[in-house]
XYZ file of C-alpha atoms in Angstrom:
467
model
C -26.948 -24.301 22.374
C -30.205 -23.141 23.984
C -31.138 -19.542 24.656
C -31.992 -19.929 28.345
C -31.542 -17.142 30.863
C -31.306 -19.231 33.998
C -30.205 -17.044 36.956
C -28.274 -19.989 38.344
C -26.281 -20.189 35.130
C -25.655 -16.455 35.203
C -24.558 -16.542 38.837
C -21.825 -19.078 38.106
C -19.637 -16.294 36.784
C -19.786 -14.518 40.128
C -19.436 -17.613 42.323
C -21.212 -17.738 45.693
C -21.097 -14.029 46.427
C -24.596 -13.316 45.041
C -27.755 -15.159 45.970
C -30.003 -13.907 43.197
C -29.549 -13.084 39.541
C -29.625 -9.487 38.281
C -33.000 -8.039 37.465
C -33.897 -7.004 33.940
C -32.658 -3.422 34.236
C -29.315 -4.426 35.703
C -28.947 -7.121 33.085
C -29.645 -4.643 30.308
C -27.147 -2.036 31.524
C -24.487 -4.548 32.525
C -24.448 -6.867 29.534
C -22.135 -6.168 26.614
C -22.692 -9.271 24.501
C -24.826 -7.333 22.017
C -21.664 -5.652 20.750
C -18.586 -7.383 22.172
C -19.534 -10.587 20.379
C -17.422 -9.090 17.597
C -14.375 -10.038 19.671
C -15.103 -13.757 19.442
C -12.110 -14.642 17.232
C -9.692 -12.654 19.382
C -11.198 -14.088 22.576
C -10.818 -17.656 21.380
C -7.312 -17.009 20.092
C -6.266 -15.558 23.429
C -7.857 -18.405 25.368
C -6.086 -21.030 23.283
C -2.756 -19.313 23.856
C -3.471 -19.072 27.584
C -4.428 -22.753 27.865
C -1.300 -23.862 26.012
C 0.838 -21.751 28.337
C -0.862 -23.150 31.451
C -0.054 -26.664 30.265
C 3.530 -25.774 29.375
C 4.027 -24.415 32.885
C 2.414 -27.455 34.513
C -0.491 -25.445 35.897
C -3.059 -27.612 34.080
C -2.539 -30.974 32.419
C -1.694 -31.368 28.755
C -4.830 -33.461 28.378
C -7.041 -30.671 29.697
C -5.235 -28.089 27.543
C -5.776 -30.186 24.423
C -9.475 -30.606 25.250
C -9.782 -26.858 25.807
C -7.985 -26.066 22.543
C -10.148 -28.415 20.480
C -13.313 -27.324 22.229
C -12.545 -23.671 21.530
C -12.096 -24.457 17.840
C -15.535 -26.066 17.895
C -16.983 -22.903 19.451
C -15.215 -20.822 16.787
C -16.701 -22.980 14.057
C -20.185 -22.651 15.535
C -19.954 -18.865 15.734
C -18.578 -18.515 12.205
C -21.228 -20.914 10.929
C -24.060 -18.969 12.563
C -24.959 -21.883 14.834
C -24.017 -20.244 18.141
C -26.693 -18.687 20.339
C -25.465 -15.769 22.419
C -27.026 -15.322 25.868
C -27.509 -11.894 27.395
C -27.581 -13.452 30.863
C -23.961 -14.449 30.411
C -23.063 -10.773 29.950
C -20.160 -10.844 27.531
C -18.285 -12.760 24.888
C -15.901 -14.279 27.432
C -18.588 -15.992 29.496
C -20.605 -16.980 26.446
C -17.605 -18.788 25.003
C -16.638 -20.375 28.310
C -20.188 -21.558 29.028
C -20.448 -23.211 25.614
C -16.985 -24.714 26.068
C -18.193 -26.346 29.282
C -21.177 -27.829 27.451
C -18.785 -29.323 24.896
C -15.895 -30.624 27.046
C -17.239 -30.566 30.587
C -15.137 -30.034 33.709
C -11.788 -29.107 32.025
C -13.435 -25.891 30.753
C -13.401 -24.600 34.322
C -9.611 -24.714 34.357
C -9.267 -22.267 31.466
C -9.743 -19.199 33.640
C -6.869 -20.115 35.957
C -4.397 -17.231 36.400
C -6.396 -14.690 34.458
C -9.328 -12.304 34.892
C -11.905 -10.901 32.562
C -9.994 -7.641 33.048
C -6.825 -8.811 31.309
C -8.881 -10.997 28.978
C -10.923 -8.130 27.543
C -7.872 -5.877 27.407
C -6.125 -8.541 25.330
C -9.106 -9.224 23.071
C -9.754 -5.565 22.397
C -6.088 -4.811 21.773
C -5.899 -7.668 19.266
C -9.030 -6.380 17.510
C -7.814 -2.792 17.307
C -4.449 -4.031 16.038
C -6.270 -5.852 13.240
C -8.181 -2.675 12.419
C -4.981 -0.646 12.247
C -3.651 -3.160 9.727
C -6.895 -2.931 7.739
C -6.752 0.870 7.731
C -3.187 0.802 6.414
C -4.245 -1.561 3.634
C -7.215 0.650 2.756
C -5.033 3.749 2.687
C -2.462 2.038 0.494
C -5.145 1.081 -2.031
C -6.442 4.662 -2.075
C -2.936 6.055 -2.503
C -2.305 3.760 -5.457
C -5.498 5.015 -7.110
C -4.398 8.616 -6.569
C -0.919 7.922 -7.907
C -2.472 6.454 -11.065
C -4.456 9.668 -11.514
C -1.313 11.745 -10.893
C 0.688 9.807 -13.442
C -1.994 10.157 -16.111
C -2.289 13.910 -15.537
C 1.270 14.854 -14.644
C 1.248 17.734 -17.149
C -2.441 18.666 -17.144
C -2.856 22.219 -15.887
C -5.568 23.321 -13.509
C -6.105 26.239 -11.178
C -4.547 26.111 -7.770
C -6.654 27.845 -5.156
C -6.237 29.772 -1.961
C -9.408 30.958 -0.209
C -11.164 29.084 -3.062
C -9.941 31.883 -5.323
C -7.724 31.219 -8.332
C -4.140 31.607 -7.176
C -1.568 29.978 -9.473
C -1.656 27.233 -12.084
C -0.762 23.774 -10.851
C -0.900 20.353 -12.438
C -3.595 17.742 -11.889
C -0.896 15.287 -10.915
C 0.452 17.674 -8.296
C -2.993 18.075 -6.758
C -3.540 14.317 -6.615
C -0.149 13.799 -4.992
C -1.038 16.263 -2.235
C -3.601 13.750 -1.004
C -1.151 10.886 -1.449
C 1.095 12.706 1.021
C -1.769 13.279 3.468
C -2.876 9.665 3.376
C 0.740 8.590 3.723
C 0.917 10.442 7.025
C -2.333 8.785 8.052
C -0.874 5.364 7.347
C 2.177 6.376 9.375
C -0.013 7.295 12.329
C -1.710 3.905 12.232
C 1.689 2.194 12.037
C 2.956 4.206 14.997
C -0.160 3.419 17.022
C 0.120 -0.255 16.126
C 3.723 -0.397 17.290
C 2.816 1.138 20.648
C -0.205 -1.113 21.188
C 1.741 -4.286 20.420
C 2.253 -5.312 24.037
C 0.279 -8.066 25.748
C -1.934 -7.448 28.794
C -2.609 -11.186 29.188
C -1.441 -12.493 32.564
C -1.967 -9.216 34.389
C -5.098 -10.889 35.832
C -7.504 -8.607 37.686
C -4.941 -5.878 38.417
C -2.036 -7.256 40.487
C -0.710 -10.157 38.454
C -1.004 -13.751 39.674
C 0.684 -16.137 42.064
C 0.694 -18.913 39.476
C 4.025 -19.477 37.683
C 2.772 -18.284 34.308
C 4.912 -17.355 31.298
C 3.627 -14.069 29.907
C 6.372 -13.930 27.310
C 5.103 -17.196 25.849
C 1.539 -15.961 25.410
C 2.786 -12.617 24.084
C 4.790 -14.394 21.363
C 1.901 -16.695 20.494
C -0.421 -13.719 20.005
C 2.082 -11.770 17.907
C 2.879 -9.173 20.549
C 6.384 -7.799 20.915
C 6.417 -8.228 24.678
C 4.118 -8.399 27.726
C 3.105 -5.126 29.333
C 5.432 -4.362 32.224
C 2.888 -3.187 34.804
C -0.236 -5.157 35.661
C -2.204 -2.087 36.776
C -1.466 -0.346 33.500
C -2.185 -3.498 31.510
C -5.821 -3.774 32.573
C -6.608 -0.054 32.759
C -4.957 1.239 29.599
C -7.047 2.180 26.587
C -4.481 4.444 24.970
C -4.335 2.046 22.049
C -8.022 2.651 21.305
C -7.679 6.401 21.770
C -4.698 6.511 19.421
C -6.574 4.490 16.835
C -9.523 6.876 17.046
C -7.266 9.929 16.861
C -5.564 8.565 13.747
C -8.955 7.662 12.285
C -10.256 11.175 12.949
C -7.348 12.862 11.174
C -7.694 10.431 8.279
C -11.420 11.125 8.083
C -10.705 14.868 7.950
C -8.481 14.279 4.928
C -11.158 12.153 3.310
C -13.700 14.875 4.013
C -11.525 17.590 2.470
C -11.058 15.572 -0.704
C -14.763 14.690 -0.779
C -15.589 18.395 -0.580
C -13.378 19.073 -3.585
C -15.050 16.295 -5.539
C -18.454 17.770 -4.726
C -17.320 21.193 -5.957
C -15.434 19.894 -8.981
C -18.330 17.757 -10.195
C -20.810 20.656 -10.070
C -22.175 22.260 -13.223
C -20.366 25.456 -12.292
C -16.940 23.784 -12.302
C -17.166 20.602 -14.426
C -13.601 19.697 -13.507
C -14.412 16.018 -13.019
C -17.048 13.486 -13.916
C -17.959 10.929 -11.286
C -19.008 7.499 -12.437
C -22.601 6.332 -12.192
C -21.470 3.779 -9.595
C -20.853 6.550 -7.079
C -23.616 8.988 -8.026
C -27.385 9.114 -7.678
C -30.230 10.870 -9.427
C -33.038 13.060 -8.215
C -36.592 11.867 -7.641
C -37.962 15.062 -9.206
C -35.204 16.649 -11.335
C -34.221 14.327 -14.181
C -31.087 16.284 -15.083
C -29.433 15.795 -11.692
C -26.408 13.592 -11.035
C -25.629 13.928 -7.370
C -22.221 13.155 -5.802
C -23.867 11.353 -2.891
C -20.941 9.054 -2.112
C -18.621 12.045 -1.746
C -21.159 13.883 0.397
C -21.577 10.903 2.696
C -17.815 10.497 3.059
C -17.687 14.200 3.931
C -20.193 13.562 6.705
C -18.516 10.465 8.159
C -16.002 12.564 10.085
C -18.863 13.476 12.416
C -19.308 9.870 13.523
C -15.603 9.163 13.840
C -14.760 12.368 15.682
C -17.810 11.825 17.887
C -16.507 8.390 18.845
C -13.115 9.899 19.650
C -14.584 12.553 21.925
C -16.847 9.974 23.585
C -14.012 7.635 24.526
C -11.775 10.473 25.704
C -14.659 11.531 27.932
C -15.139 8.010 29.305
C -11.457 7.649 30.184
C -10.680 11.106 31.505
C -11.484 10.601 35.195
C -11.026 6.883 35.856
C -8.865 5.866 38.821
C -6.696 2.767 38.459
C -7.285 0.035 37.673
C -10.403 -1.306 35.922
C -13.840 0.295 36.145
C -17.025 -0.798 34.434
C -17.042 2.546 32.622
C -14.515 0.966 30.294
C -17.205 -1.278 28.885
C -18.215 1.850 26.964
C -14.996 1.731 24.951
C -15.913 -0.832 22.323
C -19.041 0.446 20.597
C -17.315 3.743 19.860
C -14.296 2.067 18.311
C -16.348 -0.530 16.438
C -18.468 2.148 14.789
C -15.500 4.380 13.974
C -13.535 1.509 12.442
C -16.502 0.381 10.335
C -17.153 3.944 9.205
C -13.534 4.598 8.300
C -13.152 1.406 6.279
C -16.347 2.118 4.352
C -15.232 5.683 3.617
C -11.789 4.515 2.453
C -13.275 1.894 0.157
C -15.789 4.345 -1.314
C -13.140 6.997 -1.900
C -10.827 4.519 -3.578
C -13.653 3.477 -5.893
C -14.487 7.061 -6.774
C -10.866 7.933 -7.513
C -10.368 4.882 -9.726
C -13.543 5.678 -11.691
C -12.908 9.428 -11.770
C -12.592 11.209 -15.118
C -10.790 14.550 -15.063
C -12.061 16.978 -17.724
C -8.718 18.195 -19.026
C -10.051 20.951 -21.286
C -12.142 22.483 -18.510
C -9.250 22.291 -16.082
C -6.933 24.099 -18.488
C -9.497 26.755 -19.329
C -10.049 27.473 -15.643
C -6.294 27.508 -14.993
C -5.884 30.418 -17.393
C -8.570 32.534 -15.748
C -8.410 34.829 -12.763
C -4.954 36.259 -13.574
C -3.364 33.038 -12.374
C 0.058 33.929 -13.809
C 0.332 37.249 -11.945
C 2.957 35.842 -9.594
C 4.970 34.648 -12.592
C 4.929 38.202 -13.920
C 6.124 39.573 -10.578
C 8.888 36.945 -10.417
C 9.954 37.868 -13.974
C 10.247 41.522 -12.972
C 12.533 40.485 -10.113
C 14.685 38.159 -12.210
C 14.866 40.088 -15.492
C 14.241 43.721 -14.580
C 16.011 43.672 -11.216
C 13.066 45.117 -9.273
C 12.723 44.445 -5.556
C 9.871 42.019 -5.081
C 7.662 44.578 -3.332
C 8.022 46.917 -6.301
C 7.412 44.049 -8.714
C 4.284 43.144 -6.738
C 2.991 46.719 -7.103
C 3.706 46.837 -10.867
C 1.975 43.510 -11.375
C -1.048 44.661 -9.389
C -1.302 47.710 -11.633
C -1.187 45.495 -14.743
C -3.845 43.190 -13.276
C -6.094 46.207 -12.674
C -5.497 47.335 -16.269
C -6.352 43.901 -17.663
C -9.447 43.724 -15.480
C -10.525 47.146 -16.745
C -10.054 46.012 -20.355
C -11.848 42.696 -19.709
C -8.877 40.567 -20.739
C -6.196 38.403 -19.104
C -2.546 39.357 -18.549
C -1.182 37.614 -21.675
C -3.692 39.627 -23.747
C -2.166 42.991 -22.803
C 0.057 44.489 -25.498
C 3.719 45.169 -24.858
C 2.978 48.873 -25.234
C 0.390 48.687 -22.458
C 2.854 46.862 -20.248
C 5.758 49.223 -20.835
C 3.388 52.070 -20.132
C 3.248 50.741 -16.576
C 6.976 49.956 -16.333
C 9.589 50.599 -19.036
C 11.777 47.638 -18.069
C 9.206 45.116 -19.350
C 10.210 43.446 -22.634
C 8.690 40.966 -25.062
C 10.319 38.169 -23.049
C 7.669 38.600 -20.386
C 5.205 36.584 -22.477
C 7.391 33.497 -21.991
C 6.172 33.218 -18.390
C 2.556 34.274 -18.787
C 1.142 31.047 -20.261
C -0.141 28.485 -17.765
C 2.038 25.713 -19.206
C 5.095 27.931 -18.934
C 4.102 28.774 -15.396
C 3.856 25.193 -14.143
C 6.963 24.126 -16.059
C 8.976 26.790 -14.241
C 8.076 25.461 -10.759
C 11.044 23.114 -10.632
C 11.823 23.438 -6.926
C 11.645 20.167 -4.989
C 8.014 19.416 -4.313
C 6.894 21.890 -6.948
C 4.156 21.490 -9.512
C 6.362 21.155 -12.620
C 5.521 17.981 -14.597
C 9.100 16.698 -14.151
C 8.770 17.069 -10.381
C 5.363 15.379 -10.430
C 6.717 12.417 -12.390
C 9.618 12.087 -9.973
C 7.216 11.985 -7.020
C 5.000 9.494 -8.834
C 8.017 7.217 -9.273
C 8.924 7.596 -5.597
C 5.442 6.704 -4.426
C 5.069 3.781 -6.828
C 8.251 2.307 -5.408
C 7.135 2.968 -1.828
C 3.637 1.531 -2.255
C 4.758 -1.540 -4.197
């Protein structure tokens, strides 16, 4: 295929309405082939389904439909083999494919566009592509969840500090912390599944905006393309981009979760924390400081939310004021979604790799878990259960003991029983049974709690769910 930009060739898409081809500026702003070429597989799939339906309904001959179907497979092979030359003058993927089809099979190619418009064609192509990306995101999330579950299972009873305000709060288990992200990413996968279910309706056959007078069978093409049903309103079919907005919204929330976890990995891998060791595969060195091992992959994942959220805001802005039905503004939908989908999949793959290679430093985690008076709440709870104090009173007694320990430069378990009874006479030797970090986490047996038994139960649940 030659790379000619003959105005006569370009004008064929518009018929006899225009006498001259677009000038260079109009061509540059109008053409989308530089990015919508990514829809080639979906475009060809949709065209083959459309041609088969036209033949089944007697709108074109079986012979022409067979020539179109075979010719489109040839075009697909050329594109996948890198032998196809895209022409900017032909504007978009639809006209590039159709023009090449005409070179291959001749006159029957002109019958392919019967009873459809580029409006319903692009809506179908893009919907198919976004549906594929939703499936890919679910697969990527599942792989990441499995890596996190493996970490949770290995460290179901490893203690570490749980934080609020990035201050030591209460001891938790490593497995419990890992499972928190499994839950988050599970919701993300659910959002992609929900979006996929809603987008699984076919716009094909809506034509430009009003449907068509040809006796087409939209249910047939919907089935062939794996849609649940055709869209019920032709105006909505060509003007809707909710499916792309939902995908971007789900991607943005997922990217926020990835960013939060990436931030923790950055903190945990620092010399000040040393909670985890990242593998060399996902770290870099410094050009000047030989001791450095930088968590660059985590930092880049943390930054990716900016691109994905930016794409979301951009498409919302494009769509916010468009009257029905199709407007050329909607050509600005694809680059945003393409970039967001690429960014999300890269971030998911990188995070999965980091989690699988991650080494948790158990001794450092346990040492940190015991610092910062992390069992103070356990002491207050003991005073409620064993000494019968109202919780507010127990809270005050515990605060006094924390202040005493801080003054003495020790932790709560290091206070003597005499020092404790000096603050409240109801305290007995039994209080030490709840002050150790292992005792603390073991006591958190409520559903969803951090106790190792609860963690193992959740690990089993997720392993069964993820397969």
